[in-house]
Amino acid sequence: MLSKLTILALCLLMLTGCWSRRELNDILVVLGAGIDWEEGEYLVSFQVVNPSEISTQRKSADRPPVTLYQGKGKTLFEAARSLTAEAPRKVYMGHLQLYVLSEEIARRGLNDVVDNMLRDNEFRMDFNLVVAKGTSASDILKLYTPLEKLPTNNMLQSLETSEKSWAPSVSIMLDEVLDKLSNDGTELALTGIQLIGDPNMGESKKNVEVYHPPSRFRYTGIAAFKGDKLVSWLNENESKGYTDITDNLDSTSIELACGERDYMGIEIISSNAKIETKLRSGKPEVAVSIRSEANIVDRSCKSVDLTDPEAIKRLEEEAAKQLRSHAEAAVKKAKRLKSDILGFGNQLGKDYPEYWKTVKDSWNERYFPQTEVTYNIKLMIRKTGTTGNSTLKHS
Amino acid sequence: MASFLAVLALAGGVFWLEAPGLIRRKRKRELAVFVVFLLAATALYGALALEVKLPNPFMIIKLVYGGGA
Amino acid sequence: MKGKADVKISVRQFTILVILGVIGDSILILPTITATSAKQDAWLSMLLAMLLGMGAGWLFASIADRLRGESPVTAMQARLGAWAGGAAGLLLLFNFFMCVLTLLSEMSQFMTTQLMPETPVNAILIVFLAVVIVAYRYGLEAFARMSELLFPVFALLLVFLVVFLIPQVKIENLQPIGRTGFFSIWEGALPSFAAGFAEMVVLLMLVPHVAAKGKLRRPILTGFAVGGAMMLAVVLLCVTVLGPSLMETKYYPTFVLAQKITVGDFLERLEAIMAFLWIITVFNKVLLLYYGLTTGLSQLLKLREDRMLTIPLGMILLVCTVIGTPNITVYNEIIVNDYPWFDMTFGLALPALLLALLLVKRSRKMSGE
């Protein structure tokens, strides 16, 4: 009898819920976070969901679907907590999708910011990090975007889609950031995000009331880091080369000139890159081999006959040359920055661990810039769309 | 203070739970051991409740095996 | 009331208890410890620990077979006399006591770090210990059956963890294989061996109650092998999915592993369910050690009952856990550097002594004394 009572009592104990329960309406779900550096302090912005606005059942007053809360402090935690002076609830970071770092914070060094993210138990590893170029992080988070009610959702999906289909962007999550920052053989590279148009316009709902929003975001090139500090931006070609070499490229477009104004459009549909390292007489050499498959999607050149195998072969060679020039540009820029963002050192460490141990401390400064890189790029054009040469008459 | 009284109450409860059975079954030795343990437990728990600084049991290990591998 | 020696558990239940006991708290904290020493070769450390563990298993099995249904505590008392035997028994119980402290400490720290940060540690410990006490009072058979029931759940969850994470496995994280050097691998293997295998000396306390006279070698070795293999799988998974940096940084890498599960963008955020995994194993090991402690005490003091000791013992354990863990840094420092040696002294040296005693007695018997 007594034991039954004890068990009943224990079960009832469970029903009181745990100490740390936080009901859904007690938390502020943060979707996007941004961090700026202002006057010697961190300025943290949180883009927070307004749940009643995105629910399809109740159309309430015209409040925006998200709200921006900001806090200032000397540490990230202080900044985040200080915003409770304005916000009705405490933030919950478990649904964070995007973290925008301002360029200044990136130049000052990411270690402190990343450390806080790792230590906190609410952060997960699955959100993307980007660097704001030319604007502050909070401006990015204030943007009204068309199509998606939640702007960070929009930005996140755009990042993922553009990584797969356009190339000069990479979607990097926190665990990868930690890996690259801890590893000696790779340097960090993050995608940059830009605000086009008028930031003031972007804040208001009028931004999405017209067909072409005057204020939009756009993913621009890739930011190259050295250690945890941002050193430079890669332009479009260099960024494409970067994604290609690091085997992140899935699909992109290549334009081949065949005259003054006309370009052939080639769509790359898949690409695999491999980095092989060799030690020749004590000096490291890297062989980059890229294998891509492509389709022809745009034929503006009259002189190209798509039913001629020779023409296809010529196009393949020219496209491969372009890929090669992208890759070369990326490597050249990385060498100039003395920052091995491509991960050559990492591969070297795996293939020749003994040698790597001796050079890894001065890899970025001395050995990497001197490394000879050879390219082996093969591009195969498989299809030309649903037609060969169209019957359209060219003038 | 309140937590200390709670500890005493708990000890009393445990005693009331177990002792009558032991006495009824005439287990003198067991009763003695039980009381000793209960007293030790109450003393410890009470000390914790009163925030008396108690020595860390792991320090014994550190003493004997100290210095690291 | 049934006589205590009548309580019998089957060989399969025994094996299951051993498996869950080997995994114990290792699944929570060991990956970090091994990764700190051995980096990407942490799995090699685990492999080495397994090999050493099989050796320890052999030792335990030899003792178990020779005990012939006697408890190690009474065996030592019988052969060494009341005082020396009592002291040896006390040392063994001291090992059990400290082991429980470590387990309770880790479990409560995990709960308050990852899952319920604002809950006071006392509350978690009270509830946990209350369940342990009730489980003990129901008897060995009951908790052996419970473990038998929970084992498939555990195995299933583990399989889920592995299967759902296979898409995220990056074999290159294992490279360069073996380059951290033997010393680092050894450094990582020691805590793994101590926590997983040497601490299982407590299984000797179960020997009198297993329904298989003198044939305990196989269940013990099987249990060690299976438990060790599961731990190896977990460590391998940690290295390949998380990479050595993340594994070393985060305190509870298996929790991060569970966080990473995402199947088709649909099955996500399952880490709370995965928490069952380690709650099962930690609870099992705590119960095992608690059983060893209480039963051992009653054998040492030659008591006819031990149920009355349960609650006071629980209280003492709670208090000692709280004062033993002022903060995680102090605790970690001891656990990584000094505790493995403690484990091995009592988990290996003491049993070896016992084995010697048993062998001597036997050969005396054989020479017809």
PDB file of N, CA and C in Angstrom, chain B residues 7 10-11 14 17-18 21-22 25-31 33-34 37-38 40-42 44-45 48 52 54-62 65-69, chain C residues 94 98 101-102 122 126 137 297 301-305 307-313 315-316 318-320 322-324 326 330-331 333-334 337-339 341-342 345-346:
ATOM      1  N   VAL B   7      14.617  19.367   6.421  1.00  0.00           N
ATOM      2  CA  VAL B   7      15.486  18.200   6.537  1.00  0.00           C
ATOM      3  C   VAL B   7      15.128  17.404   7.785  1.00  0.00           C
ATOM      4  N   LEU B  10      12.065  15.559   7.214  1.00  0.00           N
ATOM      5  CA  LEU B  10      12.323  14.399   6.360  1.00  0.00           C
ATOM      6  C   LEU B  10      12.911  13.262   7.188  1.00  0.00           C
ATOM      7  N   ALA B  11      13.890  13.591   8.019  1.00  0.00           N
ATOM      8  CA  ALA B  11      14.509  12.561   8.853  1.00  0.00           C
ATOM      9  C   ALA B  11      13.475  11.905   9.756  1.00  0.00           C
ATOM     10  N   VAL B  14      11.385   9.559   7.733  1.00  0.00           N
ATOM     11  CA  VAL B  14      12.058   8.297   7.426  1.00  0.00           C
ATOM     12  C   VAL B  14      12.057   7.386   8.655  1.00  0.00           C
ATOM     13  N   LEU B  17       8.866   5.842   9.152  1.00  0.00           N
ATOM     14  CA  LEU B  17       8.589   4.864   8.109  1.00  0.00           C
ATOM     15  C   LEU B  17       9.209   3.514   8.427  1.00  0.00           C
ATOM     16  N   GLU B  18      10.483   3.565   8.825  1.00  0.00           N
ATOM     17  CA  GLU B  18      11.217   2.307   8.899  1.00  0.00           C
ATOM     18  C   GLU B  18      11.273   1.716  10.298  1.00  0.00           C
ATOM     19  N   GLY B  21       8.736  -1.008  11.853  1.00  0.00           N
ATOM     20  CA  GLY B  21       8.880  -2.340  11.266  1.00  0.00           C
ATOM     21  C   GLY B  21      10.051  -3.083  11.874  1.00  0.00           C
ATOM     22  N   LEU B  22      11.153  -2.355  12.037  1.00  0.00           N
ATOM     23  CA  LEU B  22      12.345  -2.984  12.587  1.00  0.00           C
ATOM     24  C   LEU B  22      12.127  -3.423  14.041  1.00  0.00           C
ATOM     25  N   ARG B  25       9.982  -6.434  14.304  1.00  0.00           N
ATOM     26  CA  ARG B  25      10.628  -7.694  13.934  1.00  0.00           C
ATOM     27  C   ARG B  25      11.839  -7.980  14.809  1.00  0.00           C
ATOM     28  N   LYS B  26      12.039  -7.152  15.810  1.00  0.00           N
ATOM     29  CA  LYS B  26      13.087  -7.358  16.794  1.00  0.00           C
ATOM     30  C   LYS B  26      14.461  -7.437  16.152  1.00  0.00           C
ATOM     31  N   ARG B  27      14.718  -6.471  15.233  1.00  0.00           N
ATOM     32  CA  ARG B  27      16.048  -6.454  14.621  1.00  0.00           C
ATOM     33  C   ARG B  27      16.875  -5.397  15.311  1.00  0.00           C
ATOM     34  N   LYS B  28      17.502  -5.773  16.385  1.00  0.00           N
ATOM     35  CA  LYS B  28      18.194  -4.756  17.162  1.00  0.00           C
ATOM     36  C   LYS B  28      19.392  -4.205  16.419  1.00  0.00           C
ATOM     37  N   ARG B  29      20.169  -5.113  15.834  1.00  0.00           N
ATOM     38  CA  ARG B  29      21.399  -4.698  15.146  1.00  0.00           C
ATOM     39  C   ARG B  29      21.054  -3.780  13.973  1.00  0.00           C
ATOM     40  N   GLU B  30      20.030  -4.210  13.234  1.00  0.00           N
ATOM     41  CA  GLU B  30      19.644  -3.413  12.066  1.00  0.00           C
ATOM     42  C   GLU B  30      19.171  -2.035  12.486  1.00  0.00           C
ATOM     43  N   LEU B  31      18.415  -2.008  13.578  1.00  0.00           N
ATOM     44  CA  LEU B  31      17.897  -0.728  14.052  1.00  0.00           C
ATOM     45  C   LEU B  31      19.052   0.198  14.405  1.00  0.00           C
ATOM     46  N   VAL B  33      22.152   0.168  13.256  1.00  0.00           N
ATOM     47  CA  VAL B  33      22.816   0.650  12.037  1.00  0.00           C
ATOM     48  C   VAL B  33      21.967   1.713  11.365  1.00  0.00           C
ATOM     49  N   PHE B  34      20.674   1.461  11.309  1.00  0.00           N
ATOM     50  CA  PHE B  34      19.766   2.404  10.667  1.00  0.00           C
ATOM     51  C   PHE B  34      19.854   3.765  11.334  1.00  0.00           C
ATOM     52  N   PHE B  37      23.064   5.580  10.477  1.00  0.00           N
ATOM     53  CA  PHE B  37      23.032   6.130   9.123  1.00  0.00           C
ATOM     54  C   PHE B  37      22.119   7.327   9.029  1.00  0.00           C
ATOM     55  N   LEU B  38      20.971   7.193   9.664  1.00  0.00           N
ATOM     56  CA  LEU B  38      20.006   8.283   9.567  1.00  0.00           C
ATOM     57  C   LEU B  38      20.571   9.541  10.207  1.00  0.00           C
ATOM     58  N   ALA B  40      23.743  10.285  10.524  1.00  0.00           N
ATOM     59  CA  ALA B  40      24.787  10.822   9.635  1.00  0.00           C
ATOM     60  C   ALA B  40      24.154  11.576   8.480  1.00  0.00           C
ATOM     61  N   ALA B  41      23.131  10.957   7.883  1.00  0.00           N
ATOM     62  CA  ALA B  41      22.486  11.584   6.735  1.00  0.00           C
ATOM     63  C   ALA B  41      21.859  12.914   7.131  1.00  0.00           C
ATOM     64  N   THR B  42      21.160  12.915   8.266  1.00  0.00           N
ATOM     65  CA  THR B  42      20.518  14.156   8.701  1.00  0.00           C
ATOM     66  C   THR B  42      21.545  15.234   8.983  1.00  0.00           C
ATOM     67  N   LEU B  44      24.518  15.568   7.693  1.00  0.00           N
ATOM     68  CA  LEU B  44      25.063  16.069   6.435  1.00  0.00           C
ATOM     69  C   LEU B  44      24.071  16.974   5.716  1.00  0.00           C
ATOM     70  N   TYR B  45      22.872  16.462   5.566  1.00  0.00           N
ATOM     71  CA  TYR B  45      21.874  17.210   4.819  1.00  0.00           C
ATOM     72  C   TYR B  45      21.531  18.513   5.540  1.00  0.00           C
ATOM     73  N   LEU B  48      24.197  20.948   4.965  1.00  0.00           N
ATOM     74  CA  LEU B  48      24.047  21.527   3.631  1.00  0.00           C
ATOM     75  C   LEU B  48      22.985  22.608   3.638  1.00  0.00           C
ATOM     76  N   VAL B  52      26.690  25.177   5.747  1.00  0.00           N
ATOM     77  CA  VAL B  52      27.996  24.954   6.360  1.00  0.00           C
ATOM     78  C   VAL B  52      28.924  24.435   5.287  1.00  0.00           C
ATOM     79  N   LEU B  54      31.197  22.100   3.730  1.00  0.00           N
ATOM     80  CA  LEU B  54      31.588  20.719   3.943  1.00  0.00           C
ATOM     81  C   LEU B  54      32.736  20.348   3.014  1.00  0.00           C
ATOM     82  N   PRO B  55      33.615  19.456   3.464  1.00  0.00           N
ATOM     83  CA  PRO B  55      34.748  19.088   2.601  1.00  0.00           C
ATOM     84  C   PRO B  55      34.270  18.273   1.401  1.00  0.00           C
ATOM     85  N   ASN B  56      34.939  18.493   0.303  1.00  0.00           N
ATOM     86  CA  ASN B  56      34.573  17.843  -0.931  1.00  0.00           C
ATOM     87  C   ASN B  56      35.112  16.408  -0.945  1.00  0.00           C
ATOM     88  N   PRO B  57      34.244  15.407  -1.075  1.00  0.00           N
ATOM     89  CA  PRO B  57      34.739  14.024  -1.043  1.00  0.00           C
ATOM     90  C   PRO B  57      35.743  13.711  -2.138  1.00  0.00           C
ATOM     91  N   PHE B  58      35.635  14.435  -3.242  1.00  0.00           N
ATOM     92  CA  PHE B  58      36.588  14.165  -4.311  1.00  0.00           C
ATOM     93  C   PHE B  58      37.995  14.580  -3.947  1.00  0.00           C
ATOM     94  N   MET B  59      38.110  15.411  -2.940  1.00  0.00           N
ATOM     95  CA  MET B  59      39.439  15.847  -2.535  1.00  0.00           C
ATOM     96  C   MET B  59      40.262  14.689  -1.993  1.00  0.00           C
ATOM     97  N   ILE B  60      39.556  13.676  -1.480  1.00  0.00           N
ATOM     98  CA  ILE B  60      40.292  12.491  -1.004  1.00  0.00           C
ATOM     99  C   ILE B  60      41.042  11.886  -2.178  1.00  0.00           C
ATOM    100  N   ILE B  61      40.322  11.811  -3.304  1.00  0.00           N
ATOM    101  CA  ILE B  61      40.941  11.219  -4.490  1.00  0.00           C
ATOM    102  C   ILE B  61      42.097  12.084  -4.950  1.00  0.00           C
ATOM    103  N   LYS B  62      41.870  13.384  -4.888  1.00  0.00           N
ATOM    104  CA  LYS B  62      42.914  14.269  -5.355  1.00  0.00           C
ATOM    105  C   LYS B  62      44.155  14.134  -4.466  1.00  0.00           C
ATOM    106  N   TYR B  65      45.747  10.572  -5.289  1.00  0.00           N
ATOM    107  CA  TYR B  65      46.223  10.382  -6.648  1.00  0.00           C
ATOM    108  C   TYR B  65      46.644  11.675  -7.302  1.00  0.00           C
ATOM    109  N   GLY B  66      46.814  12.676  -6.512  1.00  0.00           N
ATOM    110  CA  GLY B  66      47.001  14.016  -7.046  1.00  0.00           C
ATOM    111  C   GLY B  66      48.198  14.167  -7.962  1.00  0.00           C
ATOM    112  N   GLY B  67      48.120  15.183  -8.777  1.00  0.00           N
ATOM    113  CA  GLY B  67      49.252  15.431  -9.655  1.00  0.00           C
ATOM    114  C   GLY B  67      48.957  15.092 -11.099  1.00  0.00           C
ATOM    115  N   GLY B  68      47.890  14.339 -11.307  1.00  0.00           N
ATOM    116  CA  GLY B  68      47.554  14.046 -12.704  1.00  0.00           C
ATOM    117  C   GLY B  68      48.306  12.847 -13.241  1.00  0.00           C
ATOM    118  N   ALA B  69      47.892  12.434 -14.401  1.00  0.00           N
ATOM    119  CA  ALA B  69      48.433  11.200 -14.991  1.00  0.00           C
ATOM    120  C   ALA B  69      49.909  11.315 -15.313  1.00  0.00           C
TER     121      ALA B  69
ATOM    122  N   PHE C  94      33.670   1.785  -0.961  1.00  0.00           N
ATOM    123  CA  PHE C  94      34.072   3.168  -1.168  1.00  0.00           C
ATOM    124  C   PHE C  94      34.139   3.477  -2.652  1.00  0.00           C
ATOM    125  N   MET C  98      31.952   6.400  -4.541  1.00  0.00           N
ATOM    126  CA  MET C  98      32.479   7.490  -5.359  1.00  0.00           C
ATOM    127  C   MET C  98      31.954   7.409  -6.783  1.00  0.00           C
ATOM    128  N   LEU C 101      28.670   8.942  -6.991  1.00  0.00           N
ATOM    129  CA  LEU C 101      28.799  10.396  -6.951  1.00  0.00           C
ATOM    130  C   LEU C 101      29.118  10.960  -8.323  1.00  0.00           C
ATOM    131  N   THR C 102      30.069  10.304  -9.018  1.00  0.00           N
ATOM    132  CA  THR C 102      30.415  10.826 -10.341  1.00  0.00           C
ATOM    133  C   THR C 102      29.221  10.762 -11.275  1.00  0.00           C
ATOM    134  N   ASN C 122      19.425  20.319  -6.776  1.00  0.00           N
ATOM    135  CA  ASN C 122      18.816  19.516  -5.712  1.00  0.00           C
ATOM    136  C   ASN C 122      17.556  18.814  -6.163  1.00  0.00           C
ATOM    137  N   ILE C 126      16.935  14.873  -6.202  1.00  0.00           N
ATOM    138  CA  ILE C 126      15.916  14.263  -5.333  1.00  0.00           C
ATOM    139  C   ILE C 126      15.024  13.339  -6.141  1.00  0.00           C
ATOM    140  N   ARG C 137      14.053  -0.969  -3.753  1.00  0.00           N
ATOM    141  CA  ARG C 137      13.224  -1.638  -2.770  1.00  0.00           C
ATOM    142  C   ARG C 137      12.334  -2.699  -3.403  1.00  0.00           C
ATOM    143  N   LEU C 297      26.999  -3.183   1.994  1.00  0.00           N
ATOM    144  CA  LEU C 297      26.990  -2.705   3.377  1.00  0.00           C
ATOM    145  C   LEU C 297      26.336  -3.714   4.300  1.00  0.00           C
ATOM    146  N   LEU C 301      28.209  -5.631   7.382  1.00  0.00           N
ATOM    147  CA  LEU C 301      27.810  -5.488   8.771  1.00  0.00           C
ATOM    148  C   LEU C 301      26.951  -6.658   9.233  1.00  0.00           C
ATOM    149  N   LYS C 302      26.839  -7.627   8.360  1.00  0.00           N
ATOM    150  CA  LYS C 302      26.079  -8.833   8.667  1.00  0.00           C
ATOM    151  C   LYS C 302      24.666  -8.510   9.132  1.00  0.00           C
ATOM    152  N   LEU C 303      23.984  -7.740   8.325  1.00  0.00           N
ATOM    153  CA  LEU C 303      22.612  -7.391   8.649  1.00  0.00           C
ATOM    154  C   LEU C 303      21.668  -8.349   7.969  1.00  0.00           C
ATOM    155  N   ARG C 304      20.498  -8.484   8.549  1.00  0.00           N
ATOM    156  CA  ARG C 304      19.527  -9.367   7.931  1.00  0.00           C
ATOM    157  C   ARG C 304      18.603  -8.621   6.982  1.00  0.00           C
ATOM    158  N   GLU C 305      18.584  -7.295   7.137  1.00  0.00           N
ATOM    159  CA  GLU C 305      17.743  -6.503   6.238  1.00  0.00           C
ATOM    160  C   GLU C 305      18.560  -5.341   5.727  1.00  0.00           C
ATOM    161  N   ARG C 307      16.720  -2.790   3.617  1.00  0.00           N
ATOM    162  CA  ARG C 307      15.841  -1.786   3.034  1.00  0.00           C
ATOM    163  C   ARG C 307      15.817  -0.502   3.840  1.00  0.00           C
ATOM    164  N   MET C 308      16.096  -0.617   5.137  1.00  0.00           N
ATOM    165  CA  MET C 308      15.978   0.624   5.922  1.00  0.00           C
ATOM    166  C   MET C 308      17.129   1.557   5.634  1.00  0.00           C
ATOM    167  N   LEU C 309      18.191   1.018   5.019  1.00  0.00           N
ATOM    168  CA  LEU C 309      19.336   1.882   4.764  1.00  0.00           C
ATOM    169  C   LEU C 309      19.135   2.750   3.534  1.00  0.00           C
ATOM    170  N   THR C 310      18.135   2.385   2.732  1.00  0.00           N
ATOM    171  CA  THR C 310      18.065   3.012   1.412  1.00  0.00           C
ATOM    172  C   THR C 310      17.916   4.517   1.470  1.00  0.00           C
ATOM    173  N   ILE C 311      16.959   5.001   2.273  1.00  0.00           N
ATOM    174  CA  ILE C 311      16.737   6.447   2.236  1.00  0.00           C
ATOM    175  C   ILE C 311      17.892   7.237   2.858  1.00  0.00           C
ATOM    176  N   PRO C 312      18.386   6.825   4.027  1.00  0.00           N
ATOM    177  CA  PRO C 312      19.539   7.565   4.559  1.00  0.00           C
ATOM    178  C   PRO C 312      20.699   7.564   3.587  1.00  0.00           C
ATOM    179  N   LEU C 313      20.940   6.425   2.955  1.00  0.00           N
ATOM    180  CA  LEU C 313      22.045   6.354   1.990  1.00  0.00           C
ATOM    181  C   LEU C 313      21.807   7.332   0.844  1.00  0.00           C
ATOM    182  N   MET C 315      20.142  10.058   0.963  1.00  0.00           N
ATOM    183  CA  MET C 315      20.379  11.426   1.427  1.00  0.00           C
ATOM    184  C   MET C 315      21.873  11.751   1.435  1.00  0.00           C
ATOM    185  N   ILE C 316      22.647  10.774   1.936  1.00  0.00           N
ATOM    186  CA  ILE C 316      24.090  11.008   2.001  1.00  0.00           C
ATOM    187  C   ILE C 316      24.650  11.210   0.596  1.00  0.00           C
ATOM    188  N   LEU C 318      23.117  12.319  -2.000  1.00  0.00           N
ATOM    189  CA  LEU C 318      22.710  13.608  -2.546  1.00  0.00           C
ATOM    190  C   LEU C 318      23.617  14.725  -2.044  1.00  0.00           C
ATOM    191  N   VAL C 319      23.793  14.729  -0.719  1.00  0.00           N
ATOM    192  CA  VAL C 319      24.614  15.790  -0.143  1.00  0.00           C
ATOM    193  C   VAL C 319      26.024  15.743  -0.705  1.00  0.00           C
ATOM    194  N   CYS C 320      26.590  14.550  -0.772  1.00  0.00           N
ATOM    195  CA  CYS C 320      27.969  14.444  -1.255  1.00  0.00           C
ATOM    196  C   CYS C 320      28.079  14.854  -2.713  1.00  0.00           C
ATOM    197  N   VAL C 322      26.260  17.142  -4.178  1.00  0.00           N
ATOM    198  CA  VAL C 322      26.188  18.591  -4.245  1.00  0.00           C
ATOM    199  C   VAL C 322      27.494  19.238  -3.804  1.00  0.00           C
ATOM    200  N   ILE C 323      28.080  18.726  -2.714  1.00  0.00           N
ATOM    201  CA  ILE C 323      29.325  19.358  -2.290  1.00  0.00           C
ATOM    202  C   ILE C 323      30.501  18.916  -3.139  1.00  0.00           C
ATOM    203  N   GLY C 324      30.329  17.809  -3.859  1.00  0.00           N
ATOM    204  CA  GLY C 324      31.432  17.347  -4.680  1.00  0.00           C
ATOM    205  C   GLY C 324      31.559  18.097  -5.995  1.00  0.00           C
ATOM    206  N   PRO C 326      31.274  21.728  -6.888  1.00  0.00           N
ATOM    207  CA  PRO C 326      31.053  23.172  -6.755  1.00  0.00           C
ATOM    208  C   PRO C 326      30.951  23.843  -8.114  1.00  0.00           C
ATOM    209  N   VAL C 330      36.218  22.330 -11.621  1.00  0.00           N
ATOM    210  CA  VAL C 330      36.860  21.541 -10.569  1.00  0.00           C
ATOM    211  C   VAL C 330      36.594  20.058 -10.803  1.00  0.00           C
ATOM    212  N   TYR C 331      35.343  19.759 -11.074  1.00  0.00           N
ATOM    213  CA  TYR C 331      34.940  18.371 -11.271  1.00  0.00           C
ATOM    214  C   TYR C 331      35.690  17.750 -12.440  1.00  0.00           C
ATOM    215  N   GLU C 333      38.478  18.525 -13.815  1.00  0.00           N
ATOM    216  CA  GLU C 333      39.906  18.381 -13.611  1.00  0.00           C
ATOM    217  C   GLU C 333      40.208  17.081 -12.871  1.00  0.00           C
ATOM    218  N   ILE C 334      39.386  16.798 -11.866  1.00  0.00           N
ATOM    219  CA  ILE C 334      39.619  15.575 -11.101  1.00  0.00           C
ATOM    220  C   ILE C 334      39.272  14.348 -11.934  1.00  0.00           C
ATOM    221  N   ASN C 337      42.033  13.737 -14.693  1.00  0.00           N
ATOM    222  CA  ASN C 337      43.411  13.448 -14.302  1.00  0.00           C
ATOM    223  C   ASN C 337      43.542  12.358 -13.246  1.00  0.00           C
ATOM    224  N   ASP C 338      42.740  12.460 -12.197  1.00  0.00           N
ATOM    225  CA  ASP C 338      43.007  11.574 -11.066  1.00  0.00           C
ATOM    226  C   ASP C 338      42.055  10.402 -10.961  1.00  0.00           C
ATOM    227  N   TYR C 339      40.829  10.606 -11.377  1.00  0.00           N
ATOM    228  CA  TYR C 339      39.833   9.578 -11.134  1.00  0.00           C
ATOM    229  C   TYR C 339      40.110   8.242 -11.814  1.00  0.00           C
ATOM    230  N   TRP C 341      42.819   6.683 -12.182  1.00  0.00           N
ATOM    231  CA  TRP C 341      43.715   5.866 -11.365  1.00  0.00           C
ATOM    232  C   TRP C 341      42.974   5.267 -10.189  1.00  0.00           C
ATOM    233  N   PHE C 342      42.070   6.055  -9.614  1.00  0.00           N
ATOM    234  CA  PHE C 342      41.250   5.548  -8.522  1.00  0.00           C
ATOM    235  C   PHE C 342      40.432   4.350  -8.980  1.00  0.00           C
ATOM    236  N   THR C 345      42.646   1.306  -9.395  1.00  0.00           N
ATOM    237  CA  THR C 345      43.103   0.684  -8.162  1.00  0.00           C
ATOM    238  C   THR C 345      42.032  -0.251  -7.634  1.00  0.00           C
ATOM    239  N   PHE C 346      40.822   0.277  -7.552  1.00  0.00           N
ATOM    240  CA  PHE C 346      39.781  -0.536  -6.955  1.00  0.00           C
ATOM    241  C   PHE C 346      39.101  -1.445  -7.950  1.00  0.00           C
TER     242      PHE C 346
END
